[in-house]
Short mmCIF file of C-alpha atoms and ligand atoms in Angstrom, two decimals:
data_model
loop_
_atom_site.label_atom_id
_atom_site.label_comp_id
_atom_site.label_asym_id
_atom_site.label_seq_id
_atom_site.Cartn_x
_atom_site.Cartn_y
_atom_site.Cartn_z
CA MET A 458 15.27 24.95 -14.89
CA ASP A 459 16.21 28.60 -15.19
CA GLY A 460 15.25 31.66 -17.07
CA VAL A 461 11.74 32.80 -18.19
CA GLN A 462 9.56 29.93 -19.15
CA THR A 463 6.60 29.68 -21.51
CA GLY A 464 3.32 29.21 -20.13
CA ALA A 465 3.17 25.45 -20.92
CA ALA A 466 6.42 24.81 -19.06
CA GLN A 467 5.39 27.43 -16.05
CA LYS A 468 2.21 25.00 -15.54
CA LEU A 469 4.05 21.71 -15.71
CA LEU A 470 6.88 22.82 -13.45
CA ASP A 471 4.22 24.10 -10.83
CA ARG A 472 5.14 21.57 -7.62
CA GLN A 473 2.14 23.12 -5.64
CA SER A 474 -0.52 21.64 -8.16
CA LEU A 475 1.14 18.45 -8.53
CA VAL A 476 1.43 17.42 -4.55
CA ALA A 477 -1.33 19.54 -3.14
CA PRO A 478 -4.05 17.22 -4.02
CA LEU A 479 -2.24 14.20 -2.45
CA ARG A 480 -3.87 12.92 0.86
CA GLY A 481 -3.19 10.52 3.60
CA ARG A 482 0.01 9.17 3.97
CA ILE A 483 2.39 10.56 1.37
CA LEU A 484 5.87 8.91 0.53
CA GLU A 485 8.40 11.37 -1.25
CA ILE A 486 11.51 9.85 -2.73
CA GLY A 487 14.68 12.17 -3.10
CA PRO A 488 13.10 15.10 -1.55
CA GLY A 489 16.39 17.01 -1.71
CA ARG A 490 16.41 19.90 0.85
CA GLY A 491 12.55 19.42 0.96
CA VAL A 492 11.69 22.03 -1.96
CA ASN A 493 8.10 20.40 -2.20
CA LEU A 494 7.49 20.46 1.67
CA PRO A 495 5.44 23.82 1.91
CA HIS A 496 2.99 22.46 -0.81
CA TYR A 497 1.69 19.27 0.95
CA PRO A 498 -1.57 19.49 2.60
CA PRO A 499 -0.84 20.30 6.10
CA GLU A 500 -2.86 17.11 7.59
CA ALA A 501 -1.12 14.94 5.49
CA GLU A 502 1.50 12.40 7.07
CA TRP A 503 4.68 13.11 5.22
CA VAL A 504 7.50 10.48 4.70
CA GLY A 505 10.58 10.81 2.82
CA ILE A 506 13.51 8.74 1.81
CA GLU A 507 16.70 10.67 0.93
CA PRO A 508 19.86 8.92 0.57
CA ALA A 509 21.93 11.84 0.99
CA GLY A 510 22.00 12.19 4.89
CA SER A 511 23.65 15.47 4.68
CA LYS A 512 20.23 16.87 3.20
CA HIS A 513 18.32 15.69 6.27
CA ARG A 514 19.13 18.82 8.33
CA ALA A 515 17.61 21.23 5.79
CA ILE A 516 14.62 19.24 5.30
CA ARG A 517 13.92 19.07 9.33
CA ARG A 518 14.51 22.68 9.38
CA ARG A 519 12.08 23.49 6.55
CA ALA A 520 9.46 21.14 8.50
CA ARG A 521 10.07 22.97 11.80
CA GLN A 522 9.48 26.41 9.86
CA LEU A 523 6.21 25.03 8.25
CA GLY A 524 5.19 23.57 11.73
CA ARG A 525 4.80 19.80 10.50
CA SER A 526 6.46 16.86 11.59
CA VAL A 527 8.40 14.43 8.95
CA ARG A 528 9.53 11.10 8.95
CA LEU A 529 13.02 10.76 7.27
CA HIS A 530 14.81 7.69 6.39
CA ALA A 531 18.35 7.50 4.91
CA ALA A 532 17.54 4.94 1.95
CA GLY A 533 17.22 4.80 -1.80
CA ALA A 534 14.07 4.21 -3.55
CA GLU A 535 15.60 0.69 -4.86
CA GLU A 536 14.96 -0.48 -1.37
CA ILE A 537 12.14 1.59 0.21
CA PRO A 538 12.11 0.64 4.41
CA LEU A 539 7.88 0.42 4.15
CA ALA A 540 5.52 -2.12 4.21
CA ASP A 541 3.79 -3.26 1.08
CA ALA A 542 0.65 -1.21 0.26
CA SER A 543 1.43 1.35 3.06
CA VAL A 544 1.00 4.50 1.85
CA ASP A 545 -1.54 6.57 -0.30
CA ALA A 546 0.55 8.23 -2.58
CA VAL A 547 4.13 8.61 -3.65
CA ALA A 548 5.56 11.98 -5.27
CA GLY A 549 9.10 12.73 -6.73
CA THR A 550 10.20 15.45 -8.74
CA PHE A 551 13.60 15.40 -10.74
CA VAL A 552 14.71 12.04 -9.12
CA LEU A 553 14.36 9.31 -11.28
CA CYS A 554 17.33 10.45 -13.26
CA SER A 555 19.59 10.22 -10.35
CA VAL A 556 18.36 7.01 -9.20
CA ARG A 557 20.79 4.07 -9.83
CA ASP A 558 18.47 1.46 -10.66
CA VAL A 559 15.16 3.15 -12.06
CA ARG A 560 13.32 -0.27 -12.82
CA ALA A 561 13.96 -1.38 -9.34
CA ALA A 562 12.77 1.88 -7.80
CA LEU A 563 9.48 1.81 -9.78
CA ALA A 564 8.84 -1.46 -8.55
CA GLU A 565 9.49 -0.62 -4.92
CA ILE A 566 7.17 2.44 -5.53
CA ARG A 567 4.52 0.21 -6.90
CA ARG A 568 4.87 -2.40 -3.94
CA VAL A 569 4.34 0.44 -1.19
CA LEU A 570 1.38 2.11 -2.81
CA ARG A 571 -1.89 0.89 -1.74
CA PRO A 572 -3.85 -0.77 -4.60
CA GLY A 573 -5.34 2.14 -6.68
CA ALA A 574 -2.90 4.68 -5.29
CA THR A 575 -1.09 7.02 -7.30
CA PHE A 576 2.86 7.99 -8.00
CA VAL A 577 2.87 11.54 -9.18
CA PHE A 578 6.22 12.55 -10.80
CA LEU A 579 7.96 15.47 -12.82
CA GLU A 580 10.97 14.72 -14.37
CA HIS A 581 13.33 16.09 -17.05
CA VAL A 582 13.79 13.37 -19.95
CA ALA A 583 15.92 12.70 -23.01
CA ALA A 584 15.78 15.18 -25.88
CA PRO A 585 15.20 13.95 -29.29
CA ALA A 586 17.96 12.13 -30.91
CA GLY A 587 19.99 14.33 -33.12
CA THR A 588 19.46 17.75 -31.15
CA ARG A 589 22.20 19.75 -29.47
CA THR A 590 20.50 19.10 -25.92
CA ARG A 591 20.63 15.45 -26.37
CA ARG A 592 24.14 15.42 -27.44
CA LEU A 593 24.93 17.35 -24.33
CA GLN A 594 22.66 15.23 -22.00
CA HIS A 595 24.80 12.33 -23.59
CA VAL A 596 28.03 13.92 -22.71
CA TRP A 597 26.66 14.81 -19.12
CA THR A 598 25.43 11.40 -18.44
CA ARG A 599 28.95 10.19 -18.71
CA VAL A 600 30.42 12.36 -16.36
CA PRO A 601 31.41 10.52 -13.54
CA PHE A 602 30.62 12.85 -10.61
CA ALA A 603 27.46 14.25 -12.35
CA GLN A 604 25.05 11.66 -10.35
CA CYS A 605 22.22 12.41 -12.82
CA ARG A 606 21.40 10.58 -16.19
CA PRO A 607 19.67 13.32 -18.42
CA ASP A 608 19.38 11.21 -21.38
CA GLN A 609 17.28 8.76 -19.85
CA HIS A 610 13.85 7.85 -21.44
CA THR A 611 11.98 7.91 -18.20
CA GLY A 612 8.38 8.12 -19.64
CA GLU A 613 9.18 4.98 -21.64
CA ILE A 614 10.59 3.17 -18.69
CA LEU A 615 7.33 4.24 -16.65
CA LYS A 616 5.08 2.59 -19.49
CA GLY A 617 7.05 -0.41 -19.27
CA ALA A 618 6.87 -0.70 -15.27
CA ASP A 619 4.05 -2.76 -13.70
CA PHE A 620 1.59 0.00 -12.97
CA THR A 621 -2.18 -0.41 -14.24
CA ARG A 622 -2.13 2.96 -15.83
CA VAL A 623 0.62 5.88 -16.58
CA ASP A 624 -0.29 9.15 -17.83
CA TYR A 625 1.92 11.95 -18.67
CA ILE A 626 2.30 15.36 -20.34
CA GLU A 627 5.30 16.47 -22.00
CA THR A 628 6.80 20.01 -22.84
CA THR A 629 10.16 21.65 -22.89
CA ALA A 630 11.63 24.27 -20.26
CA ARG A 631 14.52 26.48 -20.65
CA GLY A 632 17.51 25.00 -19.02
CA VAL A 633 20.94 25.78 -18.64
CA PHE A 634 22.74 27.63 -21.37
CA GLY A 635 19.17 28.17 -22.87
CA LEU A 636 18.86 24.58 -23.72
CA GLN A 637 15.33 23.45 -24.41
CA VAL A 638 14.81 20.43 -21.85
CA PRO A 639 12.15 18.10 -22.46
CA LEU A 640 9.99 17.52 -19.22
CA ILE A 641 7.46 14.88 -18.44
CA ARG A 642 4.90 15.26 -15.59
CA GLY A 643 2.08 12.73 -14.72
CA THR A 644 0.71 10.16 -12.61
CA ALA A 645 1.30 6.09 -12.46
CA VAL A 646 -1.41 4.41 -10.95
CA ARG A 647 -1.08 0.97 -8.84
C1 LIG B 1809 18.18 16.56 -8.56
S1 LIG B 1809 18.05 16.28 -6.77
C2 LIG B 1809 15.92 16.72 -6.70
C3 LIG B 1809 15.84 17.26 -5.52
C4 LIG B 1809 14.16 17.61 -5.36
N1 LIG B 1809 13.19 16.39 -5.52
C5 LIG B 1809 13.85 18.64 -6.21
O1 LIG B 1809 12.89 18.70 -6.89
O2 LIG B 1809 14.62 19.57 -6.33
C6 LIG B 1809 17.85 14.55 -6.53
C7 LIG B 1809 17.64 14.10 -5.39
O3 LIG B 1809 17.46 12.77 -5.52
C8 LIG B 1809 18.32 12.10 -4.41
N2 LIG B 1809 18.56 10.48 -4.66
C9 LIG B 1809 19.45 10.15 -5.34
N3 LIG B 1809 19.76 8.95 -5.54
C10 LIG B 1809 18.33 8.45 -5.05
C11 LIG B 1809 17.82 7.15 -4.74
N4 LIG B 1809 18.39 5.88 -5.03
N5 LIG B 1809 16.75 7.09 -4.20
C12 LIG B 1809 16.09 8.28 -3.76
N6 LIG B 1809 16.48 9.38 -4.02
C13 LIG B 1809 18.03 9.50 -4.54
C14 LIG B 1809 19.37 12.95 -4.25
O4 LIG B 1809 20.20 12.63 -2.98
C15 LIG B 1809 18.84 14.30 -4.25
O5 LIG B 1809 18.28 14.78 -3.23
#
């Protein structure tokens, strides 16, 4: 998201307030270059699954700068290499649009969470039908190298997954070319 954001968008995009309250053993899916790493509590045990091995170096460098240890797996969220009910929280930001099989990934996230534990997410989602943003999202989704489906109804997919409770707030933020991009931010409880 670029450019000047409204107060509501700024609040929703704030990564610190999303992940800082998490405790214990935390799994982050698709951390990219580790942009969220500085915001986790220092005492938390951080495990990341990032299929793009090329990003692992950047994550490790950032972790060193922060003086924290990390455990990284080159895997996708559709097959999380962790035991059932073994993490206290899962976090993901701008990832579910990239995951090949989002329903399989949500089932895996649920599986690794301890009962009652939470998945926190921040995602861009499909714009309302008929809008210019939606038309462009539709085109982008069909670009073979894009690796992202911006026209995905991630909120509805989350609500249809097997969590005990899913809550999110939605707003729009200014994206590329000044487009108003809908975002969701919330929690899914196992
Ligand atoms: C748009 S980037 C977001 C990176 C970071 N989370 C952020 O907030 O900037 C999407 C990330 O998801 C990763 N990714 C793609 N497919 C994935 C999958 N199946 N499981 C987990 N992560 C995946 C990509 O490699 C990339 O690092």
